[in-house]
CSV table of C-alpha atoms and ligand atoms in Angstrom, one decimal:
chain,number,residue,atom,x,y,z
A,772,ALA,CA,-77.1,-103.1,136.3
A,773,LYS,CA,-78.6,-103.3,132.8
A,774,ALA,CA,-78.4,-99.6,132.3
A,775,SER,CA,-74.7,-99.6,133.3
A,776,ILE,CA,-73.9,-102.4,130.8
A,777,ALA,CA,-75.7,-100.4,128.1
A,778,THR,CA,-73.7,-97.4,129.1
A,779,ASP,CA,-70.4,-99.3,129.0
A,780,ALA,CA,-71.3,-100.7,125.6
A,781,CYS,CA,-72.1,-97.3,124.3
A,782,PHE,CA,-68.9,-95.9,125.7
A,783,TYR,CA,-67.0,-98.8,124.1
A,784,GLU,CA,-68.6,-98.2,120.7
A,785,GLU,CA,-67.8,-94.5,120.9
A,786,GLU,CA,-64.2,-95.3,121.7
A,787,MET,CA,-64.2,-97.7,118.8
A,788,ASP,CA,-65.6,-95.1,116.5
A,789,LYS,CA,-62.9,-92.7,117.6
A,790,THR,CA,-60.1,-95.1,116.8
A,791,VAL,CA,-61.6,-96.0,113.5
A,792,ARG,CA,-61.9,-92.3,112.6
A,793,LEU,CA,-58.4,-91.6,113.8
A,794,ARG,CA,-57.0,-94.5,111.7
A,795,ARG,CA,-59.0,-93.4,108.6
A,796,ARG,CA,-57.6,-89.9,109.0
A,797,MET,CA,-54.1,-91.2,109.3
A,798,VAL,CA,-54.4,-93.4,106.3
A,799,LYS,CA,-55.7,-90.4,104.3
A,800,GLU,CA,-52.7,-88.3,105.5
A,801,LEU,CA,-50.4,-91.2,104.7
A,802,ARG,CA,-51.7,-91.2,101.1
A,803,THR,CA,-50.3,-87.7,100.5
A,804,ALA,CA,-47.3,-87.9,102.7
A,805,ILE,CA,-44.8,-88.7,100.0
A,806,ASP,CA,-46.0,-85.9,97.7
A,807,ARG,CA,-45.9,-83.4,100.6
A,808,GLY,CA,-42.3,-84.4,101.4
A,809,GLU,CA,-43.2,-85.5,105.0
A,810,PHE,CA,-41.1,-88.6,105.0
A,811,SER,CA,-37.4,-88.7,105.8
A,812,LEU,CA,-34.8,-91.3,106.7
A,813,HIS,CA,-32.8,-91.6,109.8
A,814,TRP,CA,-29.6,-93.7,110.1
A,815,GLN,CA,-28.4,-95.9,112.9
A,816,VAL,CA,-24.9,-97.2,113.0
A,817,GLN,CA,-24.1,-100.9,113.2
A,818,GLU,CA,-20.7,-102.0,114.5
A,819,SER,CA,-18.3,-104.9,114.7
A,820,VAL,CA,-18.3,-106.0,118.4
A,821,GLY,CA,-14.7,-107.2,118.1
A,822,THR,CA,-13.1,-104.2,116.4
A,823,GLY,CA,-15.6,-101.4,116.9
A,824,ALA,CA,-15.4,-100.8,113.1
A,825,ILE,CA,-18.6,-99.5,111.4
A,826,THR,CA,-20.2,-102.3,109.5
A,827,GLY,CA,-23.2,-100.3,108.2
A,828,TYR,CA,-26.1,-98.0,108.8
A,829,GLU,CA,-29.8,-99.0,109.0
A,830,ALA,CA,-32.3,-96.7,107.4
A,831,LEU,CA,-35.3,-95.9,109.6
A,832,LEU,CA,-38.3,-94.2,108.2
A,833,ARG,CA,-39.6,-91.0,109.9
A,834,TRP,CA,-42.9,-89.2,109.3
A,835,THR,CA,-43.4,-85.6,110.3
A,836,ARG,CA,-46.8,-84.3,109.6
A,837,ALA,CA,-47.7,-80.8,108.3
A,838,ASP,CA,-48.5,-79.7,111.9
A,839,GLY,CA,-45.0,-80.7,113.0
A,840,SER,CA,-46.1,-83.8,114.9
A,841,SER,CA,-44.3,-87.0,114.2
A,842,VAL,CA,-45.7,-90.5,114.2
A,843,SER,CA,-43.7,-93.6,115.1
A,844,PRO,CA,-43.2,-96.1,112.3
A,845,ALA,CA,-44.4,-98.8,114.8
A,846,ASN,CA,-47.8,-97.1,114.5
A,847,PHE,CA,-48.0,-96.1,110.9
A,848,ILE,CA,-46.3,-99.0,109.1
A,849,PRO,CA,-49.1,-101.4,110.1
A,850,LEU,CA,-51.7,-98.9,108.7
A,851,ALA,CA,-49.6,-98.5,105.5
A,852,GLU,CA,-49.5,-102.3,105.2
A,853,GLN,CA,-53.2,-102.7,105.7
A,854,SER,CA,-54.0,-100.0,103.2
A,855,GLY,CA,-51.5,-101.2,100.6
A,856,LEU,CA,-49.7,-97.8,100.8
A,857,ILE,CA,-46.6,-99.6,102.0
A,858,LEU,CA,-45.8,-100.5,98.4
A,859,ALA,CA,-45.3,-96.9,97.4
A,860,ILE,CA,-43.8,-95.9,100.7
A,861,GLY,CA,-41.4,-98.9,100.6
A,862,GLU,CA,-40.3,-98.0,97.1
A,863,TRP,CA,-39.7,-94.4,98.3
A,864,VAL,CA,-37.6,-95.7,101.2
A,865,LEU,CA,-35.5,-98.0,99.0
A,866,ARG,CA,-34.9,-95.3,96.4
A,867,THR,CA,-34.1,-92.6,98.9
A,868,ALA,CA,-31.9,-94.8,101.0
A,869,CYS,CA,-29.9,-96.0,97.9
A,870,ALA,CA,-29.6,-92.5,96.4
A,871,THR,CA,-28.5,-91.0,99.8
A,872,ALA,CA,-25.9,-93.6,100.5
A,873,ALA,CA,-24.6,-93.3,96.9
A,874,SER,CA,-23.8,-89.6,97.7
A,875,TRP,CA,-21.9,-90.3,100.9
A,876,ALA,CA,-18.1,-89.7,101.0
A,877,GLU,CA,-17.5,-93.1,102.6
A,878,PRO,CA,-19.0,-96.2,101.0
A,879,HIS,CA,-20.8,-97.6,104.1
A,880,ARG,CA,-23.2,-100.5,103.6
A,881,ILE,CA,-26.8,-99.7,104.3
A,882,ALA,CA,-29.6,-101.8,105.6
A,883,VAL,CA,-33.2,-101.2,104.4
A,884,ASN,CA,-36.3,-102.7,106.0
A,885,LEU,CA,-38.8,-104.5,103.8
A,886,SER,CA,-42.4,-105.2,104.7
A,887,PRO,CA,-43.7,-108.8,104.1
A,888,VAL,CA,-46.3,-107.0,101.9
A,889,GLN,CA,-43.6,-105.9,99.6
A,890,LEU,CA,-42.3,-109.4,99.3
A,891,GLY,CA,-45.7,-110.6,98.3
A,892,HIS,CA,-46.9,-107.9,96.0
A,893,VAL,CA,-44.2,-106.5,93.8
A,894,ASP,CA,-41.6,-108.0,91.6
A,895,LEU,CA,-39.1,-107.1,94.3
A,896,PRO,CA,-35.9,-108.4,92.7
A,897,ARG,CA,-36.7,-106.3,89.5
A,898,LEU,CA,-37.4,-103.2,91.6
A,899,VAL,CA,-34.2,-103.6,93.6
A,900,GLN,CA,-32.2,-104.0,90.4
A,901,GLN,CA,-33.8,-101.0,88.8
A,902,VAL,CA,-33.2,-98.8,91.9
A,903,LEU,CA,-29.5,-99.9,92.1
A,904,LEU,CA,-29.2,-99.0,88.4
A,905,ASP,CA,-30.9,-95.6,88.8
A,906,THR,CA,-29.0,-94.6,91.9
A,907,GLY,CA,-25.6,-96.1,91.0
A,908,LEU,CA,-25.3,-97.8,94.4
A,909,SER,CA,-23.2,-101.0,94.3
A,910,PRO,CA,-25.3,-104.1,95.2
A,911,ALA,CA,-22.7,-105.1,97.7
A,912,ARG,CA,-23.6,-102.0,99.7
A,913,LEU,CA,-27.2,-102.9,100.1
A,914,GLU,CA,-28.6,-105.2,102.8
A,915,LEU,CA,-32.4,-105.9,103.0
A,916,GLU,CA,-33.9,-106.7,106.4
A,917,ILE,CA,-36.8,-109.1,106.4
A,918,THR,CA,-38.7,-110.1,109.5
A,919,GLU,CA,-39.0,-113.7,110.6
A,920,THR,CA,-42.8,-113.6,110.2
A,921,ALA,CA,-42.4,-112.8,106.5
A,922,MET,CA,-40.8,-116.2,106.1
A,923,ILE,CA,-43.5,-118.2,107.6
A,924,ALA,CA,-46.4,-116.9,105.5
A,925,ASP,CA,-45.1,-118.3,102.2
A,926,PRO,CA,-41.7,-120.0,102.8
A,927,VAL,CA,-41.3,-121.5,99.3
A,928,ARG,CA,-42.0,-118.2,97.5
A,929,THR,CA,-39.9,-116.2,100.0
A,930,ILE,CA,-36.9,-118.5,99.5
A,931,HIS,CA,-37.2,-118.0,95.8
A,932,ILE,CA,-37.3,-114.2,96.1
A,933,LEU,CA,-34.3,-114.3,98.5
A,934,ARG,CA,-32.3,-116.3,96.0
A,935,GLN,CA,-33.1,-113.9,93.2
A,936,LEU,CA,-32.1,-110.9,95.5
A,937,LYS,CA,-28.9,-112.6,96.3
A,938,ALA,CA,-28.2,-113.3,92.7
A,939,ILE,CA,-28.3,-109.5,92.2
A,940,GLY,CA,-25.5,-109.2,94.8
A,941,VAL,CA,-27.4,-107.7,97.7
A,942,SER,CA,-27.4,-109.4,101.1
A,943,VAL,CA,-30.4,-110.3,103.3
A,944,ALA,CA,-30.8,-110.2,107.1
A,945,MET,CA,-33.4,-111.8,109.2
A,946,ASP,CA,-34.8,-109.1,111.4
A,947,ASP,CA,-36.3,-109.4,114.9
A,948,PHE,CA,-35.0,-112.9,115.3
A,949,GLY,CA,-36.5,-114.7,118.3
A,950,THR,CA,-39.9,-113.0,118.2
A,951,GLY,CA,-41.4,-115.5,115.7
A,952,TYR,CA,-41.4,-119.2,115.6
A,953,SER,CA,-38.5,-120.1,113.3
A,954,SER,CA,-37.0,-123.4,114.1
A,955,LEU,CA,-33.4,-124.4,113.3
A,956,SER,CA,-34.5,-126.1,110.2
A,957,THR,CA,-36.4,-123.2,108.7
A,958,LEU,CA,-33.5,-120.9,109.5
A,959,ARG,CA,-31.2,-123.3,107.6
A,960,SER,CA,-33.4,-123.4,104.5
A,961,PHE,CA,-33.4,-119.6,104.1
A,962,PRO,CA,-30.3,-118.1,102.6
A,963,PHE,CA,-29.7,-115.4,105.2
A,964,ASP,CA,-26.4,-113.5,105.5
A,965,LYS,CA,-27.2,-112.2,109.0
A,966,ILE,CA,-29.4,-112.8,112.0
A,967,LYS,CA,-30.6,-109.8,113.9
A,968,LEU,CA,-31.4,-110.8,117.4
A,969,ASP,CA,-34.4,-108.9,118.6
A,970,ARG,CA,-33.8,-106.1,121.1
A,971,SER,CA,-36.1,-107.7,123.7
A,972,PHE,CA,-33.3,-110.1,124.6
A,973,MET,CA,-30.9,-107.2,125.4
A,974,ALA,CA,-33.6,-105.5,127.5
A,975,GLU,CA,-34.1,-108.7,129.5
A,976,LEU,CA,-30.4,-109.5,130.0
A,977,ASN,CA,-30.1,-107.9,133.4
A,978,GLY,CA,-33.4,-109.0,134.8
A,979,ALA,CA,-34.1,-112.5,133.5
A,980,PRO,CA,-31.3,-115.0,133.7
A,981,GLN,CA,-32.8,-117.1,130.9
A,982,SER,CA,-32.1,-114.3,128.5
A,983,ALA,CA,-28.4,-114.8,128.7
A,984,ALA,CA,-28.9,-118.4,127.9
A,985,ILE,CA,-31.1,-117.5,124.9
A,986,VAL,CA,-28.5,-115.0,123.6
A,987,ARG,CA,-25.8,-117.7,123.9
A,988,ALA,CA,-28.0,-120.2,122.2
A,989,VAL,CA,-28.6,-117.9,119.2
A,990,LEU,CA,-24.9,-117.1,119.0
A,991,THR,CA,-24.2,-120.9,118.9
A,992,LEU,CA,-26.8,-121.3,116.3
A,993,GLY,CA,-25.3,-118.6,114.1
A,994,GLU,CA,-21.9,-120.1,114.6
A,995,SER,CA,-23.0,-123.6,113.5
A,996,LEU,CA,-24.9,-122.2,110.5
A,997,ASP,CA,-22.0,-119.9,109.8
A,998,ILE,CA,-24.3,-116.9,109.8
A,999,PRO,CA,-23.1,-113.7,111.7
A,1000,VAL,CA,-25.3,-112.5,114.5
A,1001,LEU,CA,-26.1,-108.8,115.2
A,1002,ALA,CA,-27.5,-107.9,118.6
A,1003,GLU,CA,-30.1,-105.1,118.5
A,1004,GLY,CA,-31.0,-102.7,121.3
A,1005,VAL,CA,-27.6,-102.5,123.0
A,1006,GLU,CA,-27.9,-99.7,125.5
A,1007,THR,CA,-25.3,-100.3,128.2
A,1008,PRO,CA,-21.5,-101.1,128.3
A,1009,GLU,CA,-22.4,-104.2,130.3
A,1010,GLN,CA,-24.5,-105.6,127.5
A,1011,LEU,CA,-21.7,-104.9,125.0
A,1012,ALA,CA,-19.2,-106.5,127.2
A,1013,PHE,CA,-21.3,-109.6,127.5
A,1014,LEU,CA,-21.7,-109.8,123.8
A,1015,ARG,CA,-18.0,-109.4,123.3
A,1016,GLU,CA,-17.4,-112.2,125.8
A,1017,GLN,CA,-19.8,-114.4,124.0
A,1018,GLY,CA,-18.3,-113.8,120.5
A,1019,CYS,CA,-21.2,-111.9,119.1
A,1020,ASP,CA,-20.3,-110.4,115.6
A,1021,GLU,CA,-22.2,-107.1,115.4
A,1022,ALA,CA,-24.2,-104.7,117.6
A,1023,GLN,CA,-26.6,-101.9,117.2
A,1024,GLY,CA,-28.3,-99.7,119.8
A,1025,TYR,CA,-28.4,-96.4,121.6
A,1026,LEU,CA,-25.0,-97.0,123.2
A,1027,LEU,CA,-23.3,-97.1,119.8
A,1028,GLY,CA,-25.5,-94.4,118.3
A,1029,ARG,CA,-29.1,-93.2,118.1
A,1030,PRO,CA,-30.8,-93.0,114.7
A,1031,GLY,CA,-30.3,-89.5,113.3
A,1032,PRO,CA,-30.6,-87.6,110.0
A,1033,LEU,CA,-26.9,-88.1,109.2
A,1034,PRO,CA,-24.7,-91.3,109.3
A,1035,VAL,CA,-22.8,-90.5,112.5
A,1036,ARG,CA,-21.6,-92.6,115.3
A,1037,GLY,CA,-23.2,-91.5,118.6
A,1038,ARG,CA,-20.3,-92.6,120.8
A,1039,ASP,CA,-18.0,-90.2,119.1
A,1040,GLY,CA,-20.5,-87.4,119.3
A,1041,PRO,CA,-22.6,-86.0,116.6
A,1042,GLU,CA,-19.7,-83.8,115.5
A,1043,ARG,CA,-18.1,-86.8,113.8
A,1044,LEU,CA,-19.6,-87.1,110.3
A,1045,ALA,CA,-19.1,-90.5,108.7
A,1046,GLY,CA,-19.9,-89.4,105.2
B,1167,LIG,P1,-36.7,-102.4,113.6
B,1167,LIG,O1,-36.4,-102.7,112.2
B,1167,LIG,O2,-36.4,-103.4,114.6
B,1167,LIG,O3,-35.8,-101.1,113.9
B,1167,LIG,C1,-35.1,-100.8,115.1
B,1167,LIG,C2,-35.9,-100.0,116.0
B,1167,LIG,O4,-35.3,-100.0,117.3
B,1167,LIG,C3,-36.0,-98.5,115.6
B,1167,LIG,O5,-37.2,-98.0,116.0
B,1167,LIG,C4,-34.9,-97.9,116.5
B,1167,LIG,O6,-35.0,-96.5,116.7
B,1167,LIG,C5,-35.0,-98.7,117.7
B,1167,LIG,N1,-33.8,-98.8,118.5
B,1167,LIG,C6,-32.5,-98.8,118.1
B,1167,LIG,N2,-31.6,-98.9,119.1
B,1167,LIG,C7,-32.4,-99.0,120.2
B,1167,LIG,C8,-32.0,-99.2,121.6
B,1167,LIG,O7,-30.9,-99.3,122.0
B,1167,LIG,N3,-33.1,-99.3,122.5
B,1167,LIG,C9,-34.4,-99.2,122.1
B,1167,LIG,N4,-35.3,-99.3,123.0
B,1167,LIG,N5,-34.7,-99.0,120.8
B,1167,LIG,C10,-33.7,-99.0,119.9
B,1167,LIG,P2,-38.1,-97.2,115.0
B,1167,LIG,O8,-37.3,-96.3,114.1
B,1167,LIG,O9,-39.2,-96.5,115.8
B,1167,LIG,O10,-38.8,-98.2,114.1
B,1167,LIG,C11,-39.7,-99.2,114.6
B,1167,LIG,C12,-40.0,-100.2,113.5
B,1167,LIG,O11,-40.7,-99.7,112.4
B,1167,LIG,C13,-38.7,-100.9,113.0
B,1167,LIG,O12,-38.2,-101.8,113.8
B,1167,LIG,C14,-39.3,-101.5,111.7
B,1167,LIG,O13,-39.9,-102.7,112.0
B,1167,LIG,C15,-40.3,-100.4,111.3
B,1167,LIG,N6,-39.7,-99.6,110.2
B,1167,LIG,C16,-38.9,-98.5,110.4
B,1167,LIG,N7,-38.6,-98.0,109.2
B,1167,LIG,C17,-39.1,-98.8,108.2
B,1167,LIG,C18,-39.2,-98.9,106.8
B,1167,LIG,O14,-38.5,-98.0,106.1
B,1167,LIG,N8,-39.9,-99.9,106.2
B,1167,LIG,C19,-40.5,-100.8,106.9
B,1167,LIG,N9,-41.2,-101.8,106.3
B,1167,LIG,N10,-40.5,-100.8,108.3
B,1167,LIG,C20,-39.9,-99.8,108.9
B,1168,LIG,CA1,-34.8,-103.5,111.0
B,1169,LIG,CA1,-35.2,-105.4,114.4
B,1170,LIG,CA1,-18.8,-115.6,116.3
């Protein structure tokens, strides 16, 4: 029995070493990814539930390595955050997103994701102002998405930064709402222009009856705070119909359009260029 435990421990350590080595290698590759031109942005449409009009496009970061393999942002963003590389990567995303959108024929609004690390470590309002100036994008066309967890770490500082950002004329959305622990009162104290309901609630709509109640509750919350709600992860016509019935303001998801290299609306087919 003893030998087997020792073997298990060894095996476990070997596996640990392997993950640590893999992570180190990935961080090393991330370090040069910008210079090698391995990053790109994909765009996913956001729509008004009531009218079907396009309300914006979210920029989603893509990383294709030299060997042609791609890594999901869900995997490399945490590594970029831990290593501090997210500051340079985040700035690249912001600049590229604003410059790209400024060149579109149609002046759609864009949504750019911010890491909590960016909120804590750079003079974000100044950076945003500089990027808008450099790219010529109107502040009204930029929305910044910040996750609920970023609020909780340092609420006072975060509120201050959000106010500065809003003074520039950009809007701010609370991303992944419902996955953290925000209460009604914290939500009220942050000056958000939009609530993005996490896609897990859409996924559970058919299976778990409580999910419908939660979606309704969040919509009521948005209504009473006078903040529009966008539902993420809308994949079926049934989900969209439910949202319409419940008075949800905006929607985003594979049903309306998958993220792609150009701002197009999936429903109309990739032939239809928006910009
Ligand atoms: P997110 O901000 O919640 O972005 C939405 C994610 O949901 C995207 O995954 C998108 O492709 C996916 N999605 C959209 N519609 C559907 C749907 O109908 N069903 C399902 N199952 N998924 C859908 P993606 O592009 O893999 O990004 C994952 C996460 O990585 C993002 O979640 C965001 O947290 C982070 N991320 C992506 N780009 C950036 C970036 O430029 N900066 C930062 N800090 N984080 C980013
Ligand atoms: Ca987002
Ligand atoms: Ca989200
Ligand atoms: Ca409403």
